[in-house]
Amino acid sequence: MQLSIAWMERDPMQTKLHLMTLLAAMLISASVIAADWSASSTYTAGNTATYKSQTWKARTQGNLPGAAQWGQWELASDSTPVPTPVFSETACKTDWVSSSSYIGGSIVGYLGHNYTAKWWVNAGEEPDKSSNWNDSGACTGSSGGSTTPYPPTGGIPTMAQALAREADLTNNDFFRKVKASVRTASNTIVDAVAPGKSDNPLNVKRVESLVPEQKFQYYFSVRHPSYTYQRFLQAIAKFPGICDDYSDGRNADQICRRSLATMFAHFAQETGGHSVTQYGIDEWRQALVHVREMGCNETGTGCGYNTECTDPVFNGVWTCGKNADGSFKKYFGRGAKQLSYNYNYGPFSQVMFSGDQTKLLNEPDLIAESWLNMASATFFFVYPQPPKPSMLHVIDGTWVPNAQDKARGLSNDFPTTIQIINAECQDATLKPAAKNRIDYYTEFARDLGWDIKQESMNCTNMQRFEKGSSAAYPIFWEKTWSAGQDNQCQLVDYQTPYNALIEGNYVKCVEKNWNVKLK
């Protein structure tokens, strides 16, 4: 509205009257001429908006943008109607579900807007209230979101409801990928594996083609008798994700070559003879000499690795076995990975024996005297340890380093697996142990047909994985402390006794932390 100022030269009283009249007119005009319609605004019943010189009034209370392609509108003036404005061409993503957690980058629809998770978002964090979500703008289509309460009225969930809750909270792309890589075959299938059998699993056949028995004998000619070729194949069979096929174009044979070279190099450092004089062959071929930690045995003194057995937290979950005299079993290093401590024996036992954590806690030496001596290493290879990814996902590219990881020198290369196993790549000068691993890897890779020029071998001035890593996933169950969420557990990114990658641990977390028994 353009105003003339000529009248301001009139009598002051007249000027005052004119000003009052003008202000009143402006107020009346403002009540009739509504603000321009905005695609980024939300309108409810009674709100008005100007669109193409027409004033429109929302008819329906609660008809939020996107609920029905802008909703029902009526003209607020007598002018000729124009087409009802269309809210937006952006479709709403899948509705946010209150019982689900989301990884960074996930997009959900909620109350007429799409929201993008900045990073991991726990279940129950409403997109329009939590700072862990970014508002990505208005959208059209269903986006009411789900707010179904859990547990149901009555407080204690049933067993079925708790299992459904566990499934909901792990129903995302991250958990699907990791669970696929750590899945296990039944021990019946594993026990049936033998060299050359036509019905061996797919991944075992791939390994047999790359490392036939003759080559295994060459690589590990001075190994302990407990490490047999059959047991090696059985350890591969237990974890079908190792040397598996890929449906996205990745070269499965090349990934398998790298995976085997990585495992063998770490075998050589962890269990090798490390003496050309004593064994008469190159050090890289001296792996698997030791099946038990040097100087340790069941009956001798020392090497207990069982001080945690007196800890009420860890022993309450990973309860240590006892000998006939009442002393605790020993959990010193055993197998190709030299697995140690009750809090590692217990989870390994859960995975190997269908959830039975007591098997290896009561019989720890099974890891030395059965195919578990090799499976303890394949177990370590496929399981992530947030904020560290699994070695497998470093090698096959499933893990994608973020800016922080790259700044720390962490990438999809062999030295990063050294940081995972023992963090030996942090000094300006290459540590002897790290140099050994790289030297061994170089030889195994060459013999297996993998060109290490395709990756970096730099292993100095790297840094440890930290909380900001792209691999800092919450994969452990912990008691939910929030008010009104009794008898529940939540996902956290620090270690607890309840690994969410092992099915059934949600129920154990609820029962232990809330002192209830689910039925």
Short mmCIF file of C-alpha atoms in Angstrom, two decimals, residues 30-499:
data_model
loop_
_atom_site.label_atom_id
_atom_site.label_comp_id
_atom_site.label_asym_id
_atom_site.label_seq_id
_atom_site.Cartn_x
_atom_site.Cartn_y
_atom_site.Cartn_z
CA ALA A 30 -4.73 -7.07 8.16
CA SER A 31 -7.62 -9.13 9.53
CA VAL A 32 -8.96 -9.76 6.03
CA ILE A 33 -5.77 -10.09 4.00
CA ALA A 34 -4.06 -13.13 5.49
CA ALA A 35 -0.38 -13.92 5.24
CA ASP A 36 0.76 -15.61 2.05
CA TRP A 37 0.38 -19.36 2.02
CA SER A 38 3.73 -21.08 2.82
CA ALA A 39 4.66 -24.61 1.89
CA SER A 40 6.73 -24.86 5.05
CA SER A 41 3.91 -23.92 7.43
CA THR A 42 1.33 -26.08 9.20
CA TYR A 43 -2.34 -25.00 9.19
CA THR A 44 -5.22 -26.16 11.39
CA ALA A 45 -8.95 -25.36 11.39
CA GLY A 46 -9.66 -21.62 11.29
CA ASN A 47 -6.24 -20.59 10.00
CA THR A 48 -6.20 -18.44 6.86
CA ALA A 49 -3.72 -18.03 4.04
CA THR A 50 -3.52 -15.96 0.88
CA TYR A 51 -2.95 -17.84 -2.34
CA LYS A 52 -3.05 -16.21 -5.82
CA SER A 53 -4.71 -13.09 -4.39
CA GLN A 54 -7.43 -15.15 -2.71
CA THR A 55 -7.88 -15.68 1.04
CA TRP A 56 -8.47 -19.27 2.05
CA LYS A 57 -9.65 -20.67 5.36
CA ALA A 58 -8.80 -24.14 6.66
CA ARG A 59 -11.98 -26.12 7.42
CA THR A 60 -10.74 -29.18 9.26
CA GLN A 61 -9.17 -29.09 12.71
CA GLY A 62 -5.96 -31.11 12.87
CA ASN A 63 -5.71 -31.53 9.12
CA LEU A 64 -1.95 -31.13 9.04
CA PRO A 65 0.09 -30.56 5.89
CA GLY A 66 0.57 -33.80 4.07
CA ALA A 67 -2.34 -35.59 5.71
CA ALA A 68 -4.53 -35.30 2.61
CA GLN A 69 -2.61 -33.25 0.08
CA TRP A 70 -3.20 -29.93 1.90
CA GLY A 71 -6.68 -30.77 3.13
CA GLN A 72 -10.07 -29.07 2.89
CA TRP A 73 -10.07 -25.30 2.28
CA GLU A 74 -12.77 -22.74 1.62
CA LEU A 75 -12.57 -19.21 0.27
CA ALA A 76 -12.79 -16.59 2.98
CA SER A 77 -14.02 -13.92 0.49
CA ASP A 78 -16.67 -13.62 -2.28
CA SER A 79 -14.13 -13.69 -5.06
CA THR A 80 -14.14 -16.28 -7.79
CA PRO A 81 -12.67 -19.56 -6.50
CA VAL A 82 -9.30 -20.68 -7.79
CA PRO A 83 -7.92 -24.20 -7.63
CA THR A 84 -7.12 -25.41 -4.13
CA PRO A 85 -3.40 -25.01 -3.53
CA VAL A 86 -1.33 -28.19 -3.45
CA PHE A 87 0.89 -28.39 -0.40
CA SER A 88 4.01 -30.10 -1.64
CA GLU A 89 5.33 -32.62 -4.12
CA THR A 90 7.63 -34.22 -1.53
CA ALA A 91 6.24 -37.55 -0.38
CA CYS A 92 6.40 -38.50 3.26
CA LYS A 93 8.77 -41.32 4.07
CA THR A 94 7.78 -44.34 6.11
CA ASP A 95 6.09 -43.32 9.35
CA TRP A 96 8.27 -42.94 12.42
CA VAL A 97 7.70 -45.83 14.84
CA SER A 98 8.19 -45.06 18.52
CA SER A 99 9.38 -48.56 19.35
CA SER A 100 12.17 -48.54 16.74
CA SER A 101 15.67 -47.10 16.89
CA TYR A 102 17.28 -45.51 13.84
CA ILE A 103 20.81 -45.20 12.48
CA GLY A 104 22.26 -41.93 11.24
CA GLY A 105 20.86 -40.91 7.86
CA SER A 106 17.51 -42.66 8.36
CA ILE A 107 14.55 -40.62 7.11
CA VAL A 108 11.06 -40.92 8.59
CA GLY A 109 7.74 -39.13 8.16
CA TYR A 110 6.13 -37.56 11.21
CA LEU A 111 3.24 -35.09 11.49
CA GLY A 112 3.51 -33.85 7.93
CA HIS A 113 7.29 -33.47 7.85
CA ASN A 114 10.21 -35.70 6.93
CA TYR A 115 12.95 -35.95 9.54
CA THR A 116 16.53 -37.19 9.09
CA ALA A 117 18.45 -38.85 11.93
CA LYS A 118 21.71 -36.99 12.60
CA TRP A 119 23.25 -40.12 14.10
CA TRP A 120 21.95 -43.06 16.11
CA VAL A 121 18.53 -42.28 17.60
CA ASN A 122 17.06 -44.41 20.36
CA ALA A 123 13.49 -45.63 20.35
CA GLY A 124 10.91 -43.16 21.64
CA GLU A 125 12.76 -39.98 20.64
CA GLU A 126 10.04 -38.03 18.81
CA PRO A 127 11.34 -36.34 15.66
CA ASP A 128 9.72 -32.98 16.41
CA LYS A 129 11.11 -32.89 19.97
CA SER A 130 14.52 -34.56 19.91
CA SER A 131 17.67 -32.69 18.83
CA ASN A 132 18.91 -35.95 17.30
CA TRP A 133 16.62 -35.37 14.30
CA ASN A 134 16.83 -32.74 11.56
CA ASP A 135 13.59 -31.41 10.07
CA SER A 136 13.92 -32.09 6.34
CA GLY A 137 10.80 -30.17 5.38
CA ALA A 138 7.11 -30.69 4.80
CA CYS A 139 5.79 -33.71 2.92
CA THR A 140 2.58 -35.25 1.60
CA GLY A 141 1.07 -38.60 2.41
CA SER A 142 0.61 -40.54 5.63
CA SER A 143 2.98 -39.34 8.33
CA GLY A 144 1.20 -39.59 11.60
CA GLY A 145 3.83 -41.77 13.23
CA SER A 146 3.27 -44.59 15.65
CA THR A 147 3.18 -44.09 19.39
CA THR A 148 1.98 -47.48 20.52
CA PRO A 149 3.03 -47.79 24.18
CA TYR A 150 5.29 -50.57 25.41
CA PRO A 151 5.11 -52.54 27.56
CA PRO A 152 1.34 -52.93 27.52
CA THR A 153 -0.81 -51.77 30.39
CA GLY A 154 -0.01 -54.04 33.31
CA GLY A 155 3.74 -53.37 33.32
CA ILE A 156 5.46 -56.69 32.74
CA PRO A 157 5.50 -57.84 29.11
CA THR A 158 5.00 -61.41 28.06
CA MET A 159 7.89 -63.37 26.61
CA ALA A 160 6.39 -62.97 23.13
CA GLN A 161 6.02 -59.22 23.59
CA ALA A 162 9.62 -58.88 24.79
CA LEU A 163 10.91 -60.84 21.79
CA ALA A 164 8.82 -58.65 19.50
CA ARG A 165 10.28 -55.59 21.22
CA GLU A 166 13.78 -56.92 20.62
CA ALA A 167 12.95 -57.42 16.95
CA ASP A 168 11.54 -53.88 16.65
CA LEU A 169 14.55 -52.19 18.23
CA THR A 170 16.97 -54.02 15.95
CA ASN A 171 14.87 -53.62 12.80
CA ASN A 172 17.17 -51.36 10.80
CA ASP A 173 19.77 -51.58 8.05
CA PHE A 174 22.76 -51.68 10.40
CA PHE A 175 21.53 -54.61 12.44
CA ARG A 176 20.43 -56.49 9.35
CA LYS A 177 23.91 -56.19 7.82
CA VAL A 178 25.79 -57.08 10.97
CA LYS A 179 23.48 -59.94 11.90
CA ALA A 180 23.93 -61.34 8.41
CA SER A 181 27.70 -61.27 8.84
CA VAL A 182 27.68 -62.90 12.30
CA ARG A 183 25.01 -65.52 11.59
CA THR A 184 25.97 -69.07 12.50
CA ALA A 185 25.34 -72.53 11.14
CA SER A 186 24.10 -75.25 13.45
CA ASN A 187 26.70 -77.48 15.06
CA THR A 188 25.11 -80.41 13.24
CA ILE A 189 26.09 -78.82 9.93
CA VAL A 190 29.54 -77.90 11.26
CA ASP A 191 30.25 -81.39 12.58
CA ALA A 192 29.45 -82.85 9.15
CA VAL A 193 32.04 -80.70 7.33
CA ALA A 194 35.08 -82.54 6.05
CA PRO A 195 37.65 -81.83 3.31
CA GLY A 196 36.36 -82.44 -0.21
CA LYS A 197 32.75 -83.25 0.68
CA SER A 198 30.29 -82.31 -2.06
CA ASP A 199 27.73 -81.04 0.43
CA ASN A 200 30.08 -78.68 2.26
CA PRO A 201 28.62 -75.17 2.64
CA LEU A 202 29.26 -72.61 -0.11
CA ASN A 203 31.78 -70.56 1.86
CA VAL A 204 33.71 -73.69 2.83
CA LYS A 205 33.99 -74.72 -0.81
CA ARG A 206 35.35 -71.27 -1.70
CA VAL A 207 37.99 -71.57 1.04
CA GLU A 208 38.88 -75.08 -0.11
CA SER A 209 39.45 -73.76 -3.64
CA LEU A 210 41.79 -71.01 -2.40
CA VAL A 211 43.48 -72.96 0.40
CA PRO A 212 43.40 -76.67 -0.40
CA GLU A 213 44.74 -79.05 2.22
CA GLN A 214 48.20 -79.19 0.64
CA LYS A 215 48.55 -75.40 0.89
CA PHE A 216 47.26 -75.44 4.48
CA GLN A 217 49.97 -77.95 5.33
CA TYR A 218 52.56 -75.69 3.68
CA TYR A 219 51.40 -72.58 5.50
CA PHE A 220 51.22 -74.22 8.93
CA SER A 221 53.74 -77.05 8.77
CA VAL A 222 54.92 -76.61 12.38
CA ARG A 223 51.47 -76.14 13.91
CA HIS A 224 50.21 -77.83 17.06
CA PRO A 225 48.46 -81.17 16.23
CA SER A 226 45.15 -79.79 17.52
CA TYR A 227 44.97 -77.41 14.56
CA THR A 228 43.76 -79.64 11.73
CA TYR A 229 42.59 -78.73 8.25
CA GLN A 230 39.16 -80.18 9.01
CA ARG A 231 38.81 -78.04 12.12
CA PHE A 232 39.84 -74.99 10.10
CA LEU A 233 37.06 -75.72 7.58
CA GLN A 234 34.58 -76.29 10.41
CA ALA A 235 35.47 -72.90 11.90
CA ILE A 236 34.75 -71.32 8.51
CA ALA A 237 31.47 -73.26 8.24
CA LYS A 238 30.27 -71.99 11.62
CA PHE A 239 30.22 -68.43 10.25
CA PRO A 240 28.73 -68.44 6.73
CA GLY A 241 29.45 -64.71 6.39
CA ILE A 242 33.16 -65.44 5.99
CA CYS A 243 34.02 -65.91 2.29
CA ASP A 244 30.35 -65.66 1.43
CA ASP A 245 28.85 -64.49 -1.89
CA TYR A 246 27.96 -60.80 -2.40
CA SER A 247 24.90 -59.70 -4.34
CA ASP A 248 26.04 -56.11 -4.92
CA GLY A 249 28.93 -56.67 -7.32
CA ARG A 250 31.75 -57.02 -4.80
CA ASN A 251 34.32 -59.66 -5.76
CA ALA A 252 33.75 -62.51 -3.31
CA ASP A 253 36.94 -64.39 -4.25
CA GLN A 254 39.15 -61.33 -3.77
CA ILE A 255 37.49 -60.50 -0.45
CA CYS A 256 38.03 -64.08 0.65
CA ARG A 257 41.72 -63.90 -0.29
CA ARG A 258 42.13 -60.73 1.79
CA SER A 259 40.14 -62.18 4.69
CA LEU A 260 42.25 -65.33 4.84
CA ALA A 261 45.52 -63.41 4.53
CA THR A 262 44.37 -61.14 7.38
CA MET A 263 43.41 -64.01 9.66
CA PHE A 264 46.58 -65.98 8.92
CA ALA A 265 48.82 -62.96 9.56
CA HIS A 266 47.28 -62.45 12.98
CA PHE A 267 47.53 -66.20 13.68
CA ALA A 268 51.26 -65.97 12.99
CA GLN A 269 51.74 -63.10 15.44
CA GLU A 270 49.49 -64.46 18.18
CA THR A 271 50.47 -68.14 18.09
CA GLY A 272 53.66 -68.22 16.01
CA GLY A 273 57.09 -69.66 16.84
CA HIS A 274 58.94 -66.45 15.90
CA SER A 275 62.25 -68.25 15.47
CA VAL A 276 63.84 -69.13 12.15
CA THR A 277 66.69 -70.75 14.07
CA GLN A 278 64.40 -73.10 15.98
CA TYR A 279 61.93 -73.98 13.20
CA GLY A 280 64.06 -73.61 10.08
CA ILE A 281 61.38 -71.85 7.99
CA ASP A 282 60.28 -68.26 7.44
CA GLU A 283 58.37 -66.75 10.35
CA TRP A 284 55.20 -66.16 8.34
CA ARG A 285 54.86 -69.95 8.07
CA GLN A 286 55.27 -70.55 11.81
CA ALA A 287 51.68 -69.80 12.83
CA LEU A 288 49.56 -71.99 15.13
CA VAL A 289 52.49 -73.37 17.13
CA HIS A 290 50.70 -72.64 20.42
CA VAL A 291 47.20 -73.80 21.28
CA ARG A 292 47.44 -72.64 24.91
CA GLU A 293 49.09 -69.51 26.22
CA MET A 294 52.80 -70.15 26.76
CA GLY A 295 53.55 -71.33 30.29
CA CYS A 296 49.91 -71.93 31.17
CA ASN A 297 48.02 -75.13 31.94
CA GLU A 298 45.02 -76.33 33.87
CA THR A 299 46.81 -77.57 36.98
CA GLY A 300 49.80 -75.29 37.41
CA THR A 301 49.98 -72.11 39.40
CA GLY A 302 49.22 -68.72 37.89
CA CYS A 303 47.61 -67.99 34.51
CA GLY A 304 44.19 -67.88 36.10
CA TYR A 305 42.75 -64.90 34.23
CA ASN A 306 39.91 -65.33 36.70
CA THR A 307 40.04 -62.36 39.07
CA GLU A 308 36.77 -61.24 37.42
CA CYS A 309 35.18 -64.36 38.88
CA THR A 310 34.93 -62.51 42.19
CA ASP A 311 33.30 -59.48 40.53
CA PRO A 312 29.55 -59.51 41.33
CA VAL A 313 28.65 -57.96 37.96
CA PHE A 314 30.68 -60.05 35.53
CA ASN A 315 30.46 -63.26 37.53
CA GLY A 316 26.75 -62.69 37.96
CA VAL A 317 26.35 -62.94 34.21
CA TRP A 318 29.39 -64.93 33.05
CA THR A 319 29.48 -67.22 36.08
CA CYS A 320 32.85 -68.92 36.34
CA GLY A 321 33.06 -72.68 36.53
CA LYS A 322 34.73 -74.33 39.50
CA ASN A 323 37.07 -77.27 39.97
CA ALA A 324 36.44 -80.09 42.42
CA ASP A 325 38.44 -78.28 45.11
CA GLY A 326 36.27 -75.17 44.75
CA SER A 327 38.83 -73.09 42.87
CA PHE A 328 37.79 -71.24 39.76
CA LYS A 329 38.46 -72.55 36.27
CA LYS A 330 41.23 -70.81 34.33
CA TYR A 331 40.50 -68.58 31.38
CA PHE A 332 43.98 -68.02 29.96
CA GLY A 333 44.56 -67.66 26.23
CA ARG A 334 43.46 -70.62 24.12
CA GLY A 335 43.07 -71.24 20.42
CA ALA A 336 44.21 -69.38 17.32
CA LYS A 337 43.00 -66.06 18.78
CA GLN A 338 44.19 -66.84 22.33
CA LEU A 339 40.74 -66.12 23.77
CA SER A 340 41.00 -64.99 27.41
CA TYR A 341 38.81 -64.08 30.43
CA ASN A 342 35.36 -65.30 31.46
CA TYR A 343 33.62 -62.30 29.85
CA ASN A 344 34.95 -63.49 26.47
CA TYR A 345 34.48 -67.23 27.07
CA GLY A 346 30.83 -66.68 28.01
CA PRO A 347 29.72 -64.76 24.88
CA PHE A 348 31.72 -67.15 22.68
CA SER A 349 29.96 -70.06 24.35
CA GLN A 350 26.57 -68.42 23.73
CA VAL A 351 27.29 -68.18 20.02
CA MET A 352 28.76 -71.66 19.70
CA PHE A 353 26.16 -73.50 21.76
CA SER A 354 22.78 -71.95 20.94
CA GLY A 355 22.72 -69.49 23.81
CA ASP A 356 24.32 -71.74 26.44
CA GLN A 357 26.93 -69.51 28.04
CA THR A 358 27.84 -72.08 30.72
CA LYS A 359 29.32 -74.69 28.36
CA LEU A 360 32.74 -73.10 27.90
CA LEU A 361 32.75 -71.41 31.29
CA ASN A 362 32.58 -74.89 32.81
CA GLU A 363 34.78 -76.56 30.18
CA PRO A 364 37.21 -73.86 28.99
CA ASP A 365 39.76 -76.30 27.61
CA LEU A 366 37.33 -77.34 24.87
CA ILE A 367 38.64 -74.28 23.05
CA ALA A 368 42.05 -75.92 22.90
CA GLU A 369 40.99 -79.47 22.12
CA SER A 370 38.24 -79.16 19.48
CA TRP A 371 37.38 -77.22 16.31
CA LEU A 372 36.65 -74.33 18.65
CA ASN A 373 40.38 -73.61 18.66
CA MET A 374 39.96 -72.19 15.14
CA ALA A 375 36.39 -70.95 15.61
CA SER A 376 37.49 -68.64 18.41
CA ALA A 377 39.46 -66.75 15.74
CA THR A 378 36.65 -66.66 13.17
CA PHE A 379 34.31 -65.48 15.95
CA PHE A 380 36.65 -62.56 16.66
CA PHE A 381 36.97 -61.83 12.93
CA VAL A 382 33.24 -61.30 12.32
CA TYR A 383 32.09 -59.63 15.56
CA PRO A 384 32.30 -55.82 15.87
CA GLN A 385 33.53 -54.26 19.10
CA PRO A 386 32.13 -50.71 19.03
CA PRO A 387 33.58 -48.21 18.48
CA LYS A 388 35.62 -50.69 16.41
CA PRO A 389 34.03 -52.41 13.39
CA SER A 390 34.57 -56.08 12.68
CA MET A 391 37.66 -57.08 10.73
CA LEU A 392 35.39 -58.62 8.12
CA HIS A 393 33.60 -55.32 7.52
CA VAL A 394 36.91 -53.48 7.26
CA ILE A 395 38.09 -55.94 4.61
CA ASP A 396 34.88 -56.27 2.58
CA GLY A 397 34.02 -52.55 2.67
CA THR A 398 30.75 -52.82 4.58
CA TRP A 399 32.23 -50.46 7.16
CA VAL A 400 32.61 -46.95 5.71
CA PRO A 401 34.97 -44.68 7.68
CA ASN A 402 33.73 -41.18 8.48
CA ALA A 403 35.75 -37.96 8.66
CA GLN A 404 36.93 -38.67 12.20
CA ASP A 405 38.07 -42.17 11.28
CA LYS A 406 40.00 -40.88 8.27
CA ALA A 407 41.64 -38.16 10.34
CA ARG A 408 42.87 -40.92 12.65
CA GLY A 409 44.32 -42.89 9.76
CA LEU A 410 41.65 -45.58 9.93
CA SER A 411 40.46 -47.00 6.63
CA ASN A 412 39.59 -50.21 4.78
CA ASP A 413 43.17 -51.49 4.90
CA PHE A 414 45.07 -54.19 6.76
CA PRO A 415 46.70 -51.85 9.35
CA THR A 416 43.24 -50.92 10.61
CA THR A 417 42.76 -54.58 11.60
CA ILE A 418 45.91 -54.22 13.69
CA GLN A 419 44.27 -51.35 15.52
CA ILE A 420 41.25 -53.55 16.12
CA ILE A 421 43.19 -56.47 17.54
CA ASN A 422 45.91 -54.70 19.53
CA ALA A 423 46.26 -50.98 18.63
CA GLU A 424 49.93 -51.37 17.69
CA CYS A 425 50.01 -48.69 14.95
CA GLN A 426 50.05 -45.58 17.12
CA ASP A 427 53.73 -44.67 17.39
CA ALA A 428 55.87 -42.62 15.04
CA THR A 429 58.18 -45.62 14.82
CA LEU A 430 56.74 -48.93 13.66
CA LYS A 431 56.43 -51.37 16.55
CA PRO A 432 58.04 -54.80 16.08
CA ALA A 433 54.71 -56.61 16.57
CA ALA A 434 52.98 -54.42 13.99
CA LYS A 435 55.86 -54.89 11.55
CA ASN A 436 55.56 -58.65 12.02
CA ARG A 437 51.85 -58.58 11.20
CA ILE A 438 52.42 -56.50 8.07
CA ASP A 439 55.28 -58.73 6.93
CA TYR A 440 53.21 -61.86 7.49
CA TYR A 441 50.20 -60.35 5.73
CA THR A 442 52.36 -59.37 2.77
CA GLU A 443 53.54 -62.96 2.32
CA PHE A 444 50.13 -64.57 2.75
CA ALA A 445 48.51 -62.02 0.41
CA ARG A 446 51.16 -62.62 -2.24
CA ASP A 447 50.70 -66.39 -2.08
CA LEU A 448 46.90 -66.14 -2.09
CA GLY A 449 46.84 -63.80 -5.08
CA TRP A 450 45.92 -60.48 -3.46
CA ASP A 451 47.87 -57.38 -4.58
CA ILE A 452 48.53 -55.28 -1.46
CA LYS A 453 49.28 -52.27 -3.69
CA GLN A 454 45.51 -51.82 -3.76
CA GLU A 455 45.58 -50.76 -0.09
CA SER A 456 47.73 -48.66 2.23
CA MET A 457 50.23 -50.40 4.49
CA ASN A 458 50.93 -47.32 6.59
CA CYS A 459 50.92 -48.24 10.27
CA THR A 460 52.44 -45.26 12.05
CA ASN A 461 50.80 -42.34 13.84
CA MET A 462 47.39 -43.95 13.59
CA GLN A 463 44.97 -43.41 16.46
CA ARG A 464 42.48 -45.60 18.26
CA PHE A 465 38.83 -45.88 17.35
CA GLU A 466 36.80 -43.47 19.47
CA LYS A 467 33.16 -42.71 20.22
CA GLY A 468 32.73 -40.51 17.13
CA SER A 469 33.65 -43.34 14.75
CA SER A 470 31.12 -44.46 12.18
CA ALA A 471 31.44 -47.89 13.86
CA ALA A 472 30.39 -46.59 17.30
CA TYR A 473 27.10 -48.42 17.14
CA PRO A 474 24.97 -49.17 20.20
CA ILE A 475 24.87 -52.97 20.18
CA PHE A 476 24.45 -53.71 23.87
CA TRP A 477 21.30 -53.91 25.97
CA GLU A 478 21.10 -51.83 29.13
CA LYS A 479 18.34 -51.12 31.62
CA THR A 480 16.09 -48.26 30.52
CA TRP A 481 16.35 -45.59 33.17
CA SER A 482 13.69 -43.19 31.87
CA ALA A 483 10.59 -42.67 33.98
CA GLY A 484 7.57 -44.62 32.81
CA GLN A 485 9.64 -47.23 30.98
CA ASP A 486 9.77 -50.00 33.55
CA ASN A 487 10.56 -53.56 32.50
CA GLN A 488 12.42 -52.44 29.39
CA CYS A 489 15.98 -52.35 28.11
CA GLN A 490 17.54 -49.95 25.62
CA LEU A 491 20.46 -50.02 23.19
CA VAL A 492 23.67 -48.35 24.35
CA ASP A 493 27.12 -47.88 22.81
CA TYR A 494 29.12 -49.11 25.81
CA GLN A 495 29.75 -52.72 26.71
CA THR A 496 27.33 -54.56 28.93
CA PRO A 497 26.88 -58.30 29.47
CA TYR A 498 24.03 -58.31 26.91
CA ASN A 499 25.16 -58.16 23.28
#
